[in-house]
């Protein structure tokens, strides 16, 4: 790995401890992982219940589908990769169909081991960019890092909220793990067990005590990504935990060993409070310090800096010479609206590295995911504030077209469009409702 991790990835290696497995374990350690060896599925489950983990690699000769079923029954969410020596294609396919994320052949390849570890951990790095907007939020984040204060990070999708959270953890001096929990798209019961753990008999399949991610983060940082997705019961339990009250099962509900709580959201939580969808008392606890990450379009001078950073990163990955960008490509990068923010820029540069036919990247290599050119659309060009075409239209007509075009550009994302337009999500929703009532087509909500 070319970059260090802010905290080591905790890998559980499951299988007979022969020389090939020991070799894989050593490679994983050299790559930046804390490796726990388990002889079989039972020992692996006991380890995961007790101490958790970030990644499992299991011998394909074992009952991989059964092991993954046991993980699911006990509501233990951990990515699992099957591996094996001279395994048949049928056995490898069966493992993947049984729930394994991937299959890695043994003897181990150092690059494949590194890729597996990087798939569950982002390298530790500072926020990249020298724009005034980024400098202000980065300075504030670093000033809060050494404190124990909860931090709420807000921003559009793709602005780098988890990277910011990891930077805060790296600057905090905390020796514990950085633990990420995804709140979106996870059933309440599974998320509750993931966060808080469970006791034997709490639900069918709970055959032993399981330590929750909150406890795993002891002495470190727990990062809740998409906190707006928490159900009302989980909001209440999280509030109890922050306040140090007692959970329903009688167990203490405090943040274990001083774990730092960082949350992120793409939504305006204050608006959700007004709508009755988020607890005001919980929000008051979460946003003692609030960091709003600017969109990429607000960071104009950082775009090329980031583009060169990603180009160097992917050139290193593929063992090629670091490319440059010609003037036309640079102009497209700086003028494109980037609705997907830094994440979209990163994937665009990744494609450009693969498509470029020379050491200098031109506009022909700057394409969207479907291969269409990354160039200014007619809608983009209209953003140059040409007033002449607006004459003869009412203010209401101009406002409507501006809202609809912005919403379409953002792929139907109400939060992103509202941020661009400088209005609240509630105002956006009311405007769109009036458009629909007038029979005007509106982009589907995302």
PDB file of N, CA, C and O in Angstrom, residues 29-68:
ATOM      1  N   UNK A  29      -0.603  -8.179   7.488  1.00  0.00           N
ATOM      2  CA  UNK A  29      -0.007  -7.333   8.528  1.00  0.00           C
ATOM      3  C   UNK A  29       0.903  -6.269   7.913  1.00  0.00           C
ATOM      4  O   UNK A  29       0.897  -5.102   8.336  1.00  0.00           O
ATOM      5  N   UNK A  30       1.685  -6.656   6.928  1.00  0.00           N
ATOM      6  CA  UNK A  30       2.578  -5.705   6.266  1.00  0.00           C
ATOM      7  C   UNK A  30       1.792  -4.631   5.518  1.00  0.00           C
ATOM      8  O   UNK A  30       2.272  -3.514   5.319  1.00  0.00           O
ATOM      9  N   UNK A  31       0.565  -4.973   5.124  1.00  0.00           N
ATOM     10  CA  UNK A  31      -0.273  -4.045   4.387  1.00  0.00           C
ATOM     11  C   UNK A  31      -0.998  -3.073   5.301  1.00  0.00           C
ATOM     12  O   UNK A  31      -1.486  -2.054   4.852  1.00  0.00           O
ATOM     13  N   UNK A  32      -1.061  -3.391   6.579  1.00  0.00           N
ATOM     14  CA  UNK A  32      -1.678  -2.464   7.527  1.00  0.00           C
ATOM     15  C   UNK A  32      -2.846  -3.033   8.285  1.00  0.00           C
ATOM     16  O   UNK A  32      -3.684  -2.285   8.782  1.00  0.00           O
ATOM     17  N   UNK A  33      -2.921  -4.364   8.407  1.00  0.00           N
ATOM     18  CA  UNK A  33      -4.054  -4.993   9.077  1.00  0.00           C
ATOM     19  C   UNK A  33      -3.637  -5.586  10.419  1.00  0.00           C
ATOM     20  O   UNK A  33      -2.485  -5.985  10.608  1.00  0.00           O
ATOM     21  N   UNK A  34      -4.592  -5.637  11.346  1.00  0.00           N
ATOM     22  CA  UNK A  34      -4.448  -6.404  12.577  1.00  0.00           C
ATOM     23  C   UNK A  34      -5.135  -7.742  12.329  1.00  0.00           C
ATOM     24  O   UNK A  34      -6.349  -7.792  12.124  1.00  0.00           O
ATOM     25  N   UNK A  35      -4.376  -8.817  12.315  1.00  0.00           N
ATOM     26  CA  UNK A  35      -4.895 -10.114  11.894  1.00  0.00           C
ATOM     27  C   UNK A  35      -5.172 -11.008  13.091  1.00  0.00           C
ATOM     28  O   UNK A  35      -4.318 -11.185  13.967  1.00  0.00           O
ATOM     29  N   UNK A  36      -6.380 -11.583  13.121  1.00  0.00           N
ATOM     30  CA  UNK A  36      -6.750 -12.608  14.098  1.00  0.00           C
ATOM     31  C   UNK A  36      -6.939 -13.914  13.349  1.00  0.00           C
ATOM     32  O   UNK A  36      -7.658 -13.959  12.344  1.00  0.00           O
ATOM     33  N   UNK A  37      -6.287 -14.976  13.818  1.00  0.00           N
ATOM     34  CA  UNK A  37      -6.396 -16.279  13.164  1.00  0.00           C
ATOM     35  C   UNK A  37      -7.463 -17.111  13.875  1.00  0.00           C
ATOM     36  O   UNK A  37      -7.509 -17.167  15.115  1.00  0.00           O
ATOM     37  N   UNK A  38      -8.311 -17.765  13.100  1.00  0.00           N
ATOM     38  CA  UNK A  38      -9.343 -18.651  13.650  1.00  0.00           C
ATOM     39  C   UNK A  38      -9.308 -19.963  12.875  1.00  0.00           C
ATOM     40  O   UNK A  38      -9.269 -19.953  11.638  1.00  0.00           O
ATOM     41  N   UNK A  39      -9.306 -21.089  13.603  1.00  0.00           N
ATOM     42  CA  UNK A  39      -9.182 -22.390  12.940  1.00  0.00           C
ATOM     43  C   UNK A  39     -10.433 -22.786  12.170  1.00  0.00           C
ATOM     44  O   UNK A  39     -10.358 -23.501  11.178  1.00  0.00           O
ATOM     45  N   UNK A  40     -11.601 -22.336  12.647  1.00  0.00           N
ATOM     46  CA  UNK A  40     -12.843 -22.749  11.996  1.00  0.00           C
ATOM     47  C   UNK A  40     -13.911 -21.678  12.176  1.00  0.00           C
ATOM     48  O   UNK A  40     -13.672 -20.629  12.782  1.00  0.00           O
ATOM     49  N   UNK A  41     -15.099 -21.975  11.646  1.00  0.00           N
ATOM     50  CA  UNK A  41     -16.185 -20.996  11.662  1.00  0.00           C
ATOM     51  C   UNK A  41     -16.612 -20.657  13.088  1.00  0.00           C
ATOM     52  O   UNK A  41     -16.888 -19.496  13.404  1.00  0.00           O
ATOM     53  N   UNK A  42     -16.661 -21.655  13.983  1.00  0.00           N
ATOM     54  CA  UNK A  42     -17.080 -21.421  15.363  1.00  0.00           C
ATOM     55  C   UNK A  42     -16.133 -20.448  16.065  1.00  0.00           C
ATOM     56  O   UNK A  42     -16.575 -19.500  16.729  1.00  0.00           O
ATOM     57  N   UNK A  43     -14.831 -20.671  15.899  1.00  0.00           N
ATOM     58  CA  UNK A  43     -13.855 -19.785  16.536  1.00  0.00           C
ATOM     59  C   UNK A  43     -13.940 -18.372  15.957  1.00  0.00           C
ATOM     60  O   UNK A  43     -13.789 -17.382  16.685  1.00  0.00           O
ATOM     61  N   UNK A  44     -14.201 -18.278  14.665  1.00  0.00           N
ATOM     62  CA  UNK A  44     -14.320 -16.957  14.034  1.00  0.00           C
ATOM     63  C   UNK A  44     -15.524 -16.203  14.575  1.00  0.00           C
ATOM     64  O   UNK A  44     -15.450 -14.997  14.861  1.00  0.00           O
ATOM     65  N   UNK A  45     -16.655 -16.904  14.722  1.00  0.00           N
ATOM     66  CA  UNK A  45     -17.862 -16.262  15.259  1.00  0.00           C
ATOM     67  C   UNK A  45     -17.635 -15.775  16.687  1.00  0.00           C
ATOM     68  O   UNK A  45     -18.056 -14.671  17.052  1.00  0.00           O
ATOM     69  N   UNK A  46     -16.966 -16.588  17.493  1.00  0.00           N
ATOM     70  CA  UNK A  46     -16.686 -16.178  18.868  1.00  0.00           C
ATOM     71  C   UNK A  46     -15.828 -14.920  18.908  1.00  0.00           C
ATOM     72  O   UNK A  46     -16.048 -14.007  19.709  1.00  0.00           O
ATOM     73  N   UNK A  47     -14.836 -14.853  18.026  1.00  0.00           N
ATOM     74  CA  UNK A  47     -13.959 -13.675  17.957  1.00  0.00           C
ATOM     75  C   UNK A  47     -14.730 -12.445  17.515  1.00  0.00           C
ATOM     76  O   UNK A  47     -14.565 -11.351  18.082  1.00  0.00           O
ATOM     77  N   UNK A  48     -15.586 -12.602  16.516  1.00  0.00           N
ATOM     78  CA  UNK A  48     -16.349 -11.462  16.004  1.00  0.00           C
ATOM     79  C   UNK A  48     -17.366 -10.973  17.022  1.00  0.00           C
ATOM     80  O   UNK A  48     -17.604  -9.764  17.136  1.00  0.00           O
ATOM     81  N   UNK A  49     -17.972 -11.881  17.769  1.00  0.00           N
ATOM     82  CA  UNK A  49     -18.911 -11.450  18.803  1.00  0.00           C
ATOM     83  C   UNK A  49     -18.188 -10.636  19.882  1.00  0.00           C
ATOM     84  O   UNK A  49     -18.713  -9.647  20.393  1.00  0.00           O
ATOM     85  N   UNK A  50     -16.996 -11.079  20.215  1.00  0.00           N
ATOM     86  CA  UNK A  50     -16.261 -10.480  21.324  1.00  0.00           C
ATOM     87  C   UNK A  50     -15.605  -9.147  20.954  1.00  0.00           C
ATOM     88  O   UNK A  50     -15.651  -8.186  21.712  1.00  0.00           O
ATOM     89  N   UNK A  51     -14.984  -9.101  19.786  1.00  0.00           N
ATOM     90  CA  UNK A  51     -14.164  -7.935  19.443  1.00  0.00           C
ATOM     91  C   UNK A  51     -14.524  -7.282  18.129  1.00  0.00           C
ATOM     92  O   UNK A  51     -13.955  -6.251  17.776  1.00  0.00           O
ATOM     93  N   UNK A  52     -15.475  -7.858  17.383  1.00  0.00           N
ATOM     94  CA  UNK A  52     -15.840  -7.282  16.101  1.00  0.00           C
ATOM     95  C   UNK A  52     -14.741  -7.457  15.072  1.00  0.00           C
ATOM     96  O   UNK A  52     -13.759  -8.186  15.272  1.00  0.00           O
ATOM     97  N   UNK A  53     -14.882  -6.780  13.950  1.00  0.00           N
ATOM     98  CA  UNK A  53     -13.902  -6.881  12.882  1.00  0.00           C
ATOM     99  C   UNK A  53     -14.345  -6.085  11.666  1.00  0.00           C
ATOM    100  O   UNK A  53     -15.509  -5.690  11.560  1.00  0.00           O
ATOM    101  N   UNK A  54     -13.410  -5.859  10.764  1.00  0.00           N
ATOM    102  CA  UNK A  54     -13.684  -5.089   9.555  1.00  0.00           C
ATOM    103  C   UNK A  54     -13.742  -5.950   8.302  1.00  0.00           C
ATOM    104  O   UNK A  54     -14.330  -5.556   7.295  1.00  0.00           O
ATOM    105  N   UNK A  55     -13.093  -7.131   8.345  1.00  0.00           N
ATOM    106  CA  UNK A  55     -12.994  -7.970   7.152  1.00  0.00           C
ATOM    107  C   UNK A  55     -12.733  -9.407   7.578  1.00  0.00           C
ATOM    108  O   UNK A  55     -11.958  -9.661   8.504  1.00  0.00           O
ATOM    109  N   UNK A  56     -13.379 -10.351   6.890  1.00  0.00           N
ATOM    110  CA  UNK A  56     -13.137 -11.777   7.104  1.00  0.00           C
ATOM    111  C   UNK A  56     -12.642 -12.395   5.804  1.00  0.00           C
ATOM    112  O   UNK A  56     -13.214 -12.153   4.738  1.00  0.00           O
ATOM    113  N   UNK A  57     -11.578 -13.192   5.899  1.00  0.00           N
ATOM    114  CA  UNK A  57     -11.151 -14.043   4.788  1.00  0.00           C
ATOM    115  C   UNK A  57     -11.260 -15.479   5.267  1.00  0.00           C
ATOM    116  O   UNK A  57     -10.680 -15.843   6.287  1.00  0.00           O
ATOM    117  N   UNK A  58     -12.023 -16.299   4.546  1.00  0.00           N
ATOM    118  CA  UNK A  58     -12.318 -17.653   4.997  1.00  0.00           C
ATOM    119  C   UNK A  58     -11.958 -18.658   3.911  1.00  0.00           C
ATOM    120  O   UNK A  58     -12.195 -18.425   2.711  1.00  0.00           O
ATOM    121  N   UNK A  59     -11.376 -19.772   4.336  1.00  0.00           N
ATOM    122  CA  UNK A  59     -10.999 -20.844   3.423  1.00  0.00           C
ATOM    123  C   UNK A  59     -12.238 -21.376   2.720  1.00  0.00           C
ATOM    124  O   UNK A  59     -13.239 -21.721   3.360  1.00  0.00           O
ATOM    125  N   UNK A  60     -12.182 -21.436   1.396  1.00  0.00           N
ATOM    126  CA  UNK A  60     -13.343 -21.850   0.615  1.00  0.00           C
ATOM    127  C   UNK A  60     -13.708 -23.315   0.861  1.00  0.00           C
ATOM    128  O   UNK A  60     -14.824 -23.752   0.550  1.00  0.00           O
ATOM    129  N   UNK A  61     -12.766 -24.094   1.438  1.00  0.00           N
ATOM    130  CA  UNK A  61     -13.068 -25.492   1.736  1.00  0.00           C
ATOM    131  C   UNK A  61     -14.004 -25.634   2.940  1.00  0.00           C
ATOM    132  O   UNK A  61     -14.578 -26.705   3.172  1.00  0.00           O
ATOM    133  N   UNK A  62     -14.151 -24.565   3.716  1.00  0.00           N
ATOM    134  CA  UNK A  62     -15.100 -24.565   4.832  1.00  0.00           C
ATOM    135  C   UNK A  62     -16.506 -24.251   4.309  1.00  0.00           C
ATOM    136  O   UNK A  62     -16.693 -23.974   3.122  1.00  0.00           O
ATOM    137  N   UNK A  63     -17.462 -24.276   5.218  1.00  0.00           N
ATOM    138  CA  UNK A  63     -18.858 -24.007   4.831  1.00  0.00           C
ATOM    139  C   UNK A  63     -19.080 -22.493   4.775  1.00  0.00           C
ATOM    140  O   UNK A  63     -19.601 -21.895   5.721  1.00  0.00           O
ATOM    141  N   UNK A  64     -18.672 -21.876   3.669  1.00  0.00           N
ATOM    142  CA  UNK A  64     -18.760 -20.426   3.551  1.00  0.00           C
ATOM    143  C   UNK A  64     -20.215 -19.943   3.591  1.00  0.00           C
ATOM    144  O   UNK A  64     -20.547 -19.017   4.347  1.00  0.00           O
ATOM    145  N   UNK A  65     -21.129 -20.531   2.800  1.00  0.00           N
ATOM    146  CA  UNK A  65     -22.530 -20.081   2.882  1.00  0.00           C
ATOM    147  C   UNK A  65     -23.111 -20.237   4.283  1.00  0.00           C
ATOM    148  O   UNK A  65     -23.845 -19.368   4.763  1.00  0.00           O
ATOM    149  N   UNK A  66     -22.774 -21.339   4.976  1.00  0.00           N
ATOM    150  CA  UNK A  66     -23.277 -21.534   6.330  1.00  0.00           C
ATOM    151  C   UNK A  66     -22.725 -20.500   7.297  1.00  0.00           C
ATOM    152  O   UNK A  66     -23.442 -20.012   8.181  1.00  0.00           O
ATOM    153  N   UNK A  67     -21.445 -20.158   7.137  1.00  0.00           N
ATOM    154  CA  UNK A  67     -20.817 -19.147   7.992  1.00  0.00           C
ATOM    155  C   UNK A  67     -21.478 -17.791   7.786  1.00  0.00           C
ATOM    156  O   UNK A  67     -21.793 -17.084   8.754  1.00  0.00           O
ATOM    157  N   UNK A  68     -21.729 -17.439   6.535  1.00  0.00           N
ATOM    158  CA  UNK A  68     -22.353 -16.144   6.243  1.00  0.00           C
ATOM    159  C   UNK A  68     -23.789 -16.126   6.742  1.00  0.00           C
ATOM    160  O   UNK A  68     -24.283 -15.109   7.250  1.00  0.00           O
TER     161      UNK A  68
END
